Amino acid sequence: MSAQRLRRRRRVLALLVVVQVALVISASPVLAASPLPACRYADVTTKHPWYATWRATLLDTIYRVPSSFAPADRVSTANAGLSDSFTVRSLIIQDLRAMSFAARDVGAGFKVQSAYRSYQTQQAVYQGWIDQLGEAEARKISARPGHSEHQLGTTLDLRSQDSNRPPWDYPDWATTKAGAWLKANAWKYGFVMSYPKGREATTCYAYEPWHYRYFGRKRAAKIHQSGLTTRQWLWISGGY
């Protein structure tokens, strides 16, 4: 092989490597600049605190949205065939309705236990848990005001349709018909369980099999397939 042909072949191979690397990066979350922080309590404004960046907004024990964060496009969950006592952002209604009807079709219907919560409502809820359990224990099961995913308007707590018991009254709500169905299928409709069992060290909150956040079907499928918690995924993909 001539020297000229050898150089040409090397250039082609180098180009192929560059293309392959680019394809891998484009199919994966953006690499984070630093590792996921250990669970601790702080009050840092999240990197994506805007209504338009709802898929990327990380809220945990460290990161928060401003107290003024209140999406104006909220509508009643009655638009999804559920209770009219709660509101969510309109962008989740179509998939919430589809998920609700699919669950009912197989006898796993669910109701809404909680949806959007204003900053002021969070203050009242959090104080209630403090009064009942003390602040140290309250922090484990309830987000401090501004740190709750419920303020985004894209997160719901769900309960069984055939029971008036709140989901946390069960030993493990994920073993009920509704809970088990959602655990297996919610991601197909764009919803991901934020605080799965056994992942408390990365989620920073106690197991909540009733707490689902909407990411859209494509993003939810990627999170589900990755095996990461939503906190891990948001940290990586959001470039925190």
PDB file of C-alpha atoms in Angstrom, residues 11 21 30 36 50-51 58 70 85 103 130 132 134 136 140-141 146 164 170 174 192 203:
ATOM      1  CA  ARG A  11      -7.921  10.059   7.863  1.00  0.00           C
ATOM      2  CA  VAL A  21     -18.259   9.526  19.528  1.00  0.00           C
ATOM      3  CA  VAL A  30     -24.956  15.920  28.910  1.00  0.00           C
ATOM      4  CA  LEU A  36     -24.213  14.217  42.330  1.00  0.00           C
ATOM      5  CA  TRP A  50     -38.365  28.822  34.432  1.00  0.00           C
ATOM      6  CA  TYR A  51     -41.777  27.579  33.328  1.00  0.00           C
ATOM      7  CA  LEU A  58     -34.120  19.862  39.627  1.00  0.00           C
ATOM      8  CA  ALA A  70     -46.710  29.670  40.018  1.00  0.00           C
ATOM      9  CA  SER A  85     -60.382  19.587  43.335  1.00  0.00           C
ATOM     10  CA  ALA A 103     -55.555   2.023  34.304  1.00  0.00           C
ATOM     11  CA  ILE A 130     -43.226  19.416  61.962  1.00  0.00           C
ATOM     12  CA  GLN A 132     -46.745  16.035  64.193  1.00  0.00           C
ATOM     13  CA  GLY A 134     -40.667  17.180  64.705  1.00  0.00           C
ATOM     14  CA  ALA A 136     -35.845  16.134  61.811  1.00  0.00           C
ATOM     15  CA  LYS A 140     -37.393  12.986  55.553  1.00  0.00           C
ATOM     16  CA  ILE A 141     -40.938  12.765  54.242  1.00  0.00           C
ATOM     17  CA  GLY A 146     -39.855  25.872  47.474  1.00  0.00           C
ATOM     18  CA  ASN A 164     -60.538   6.625  50.381  1.00  0.00           C
ATOM     19  CA  TYR A 170     -50.695   1.197  53.181  1.00  0.00           C
ATOM     20  CA  ALA A 174     -47.058  -0.165  45.118  1.00  0.00           C
ATOM     21  CA  VAL A 192     -41.822   8.736  36.499  1.00  0.00           C
ATOM     22  CA  THR A 203     -33.318  10.813  46.098  1.00  0.00           C
TER      23      THR A 203
END
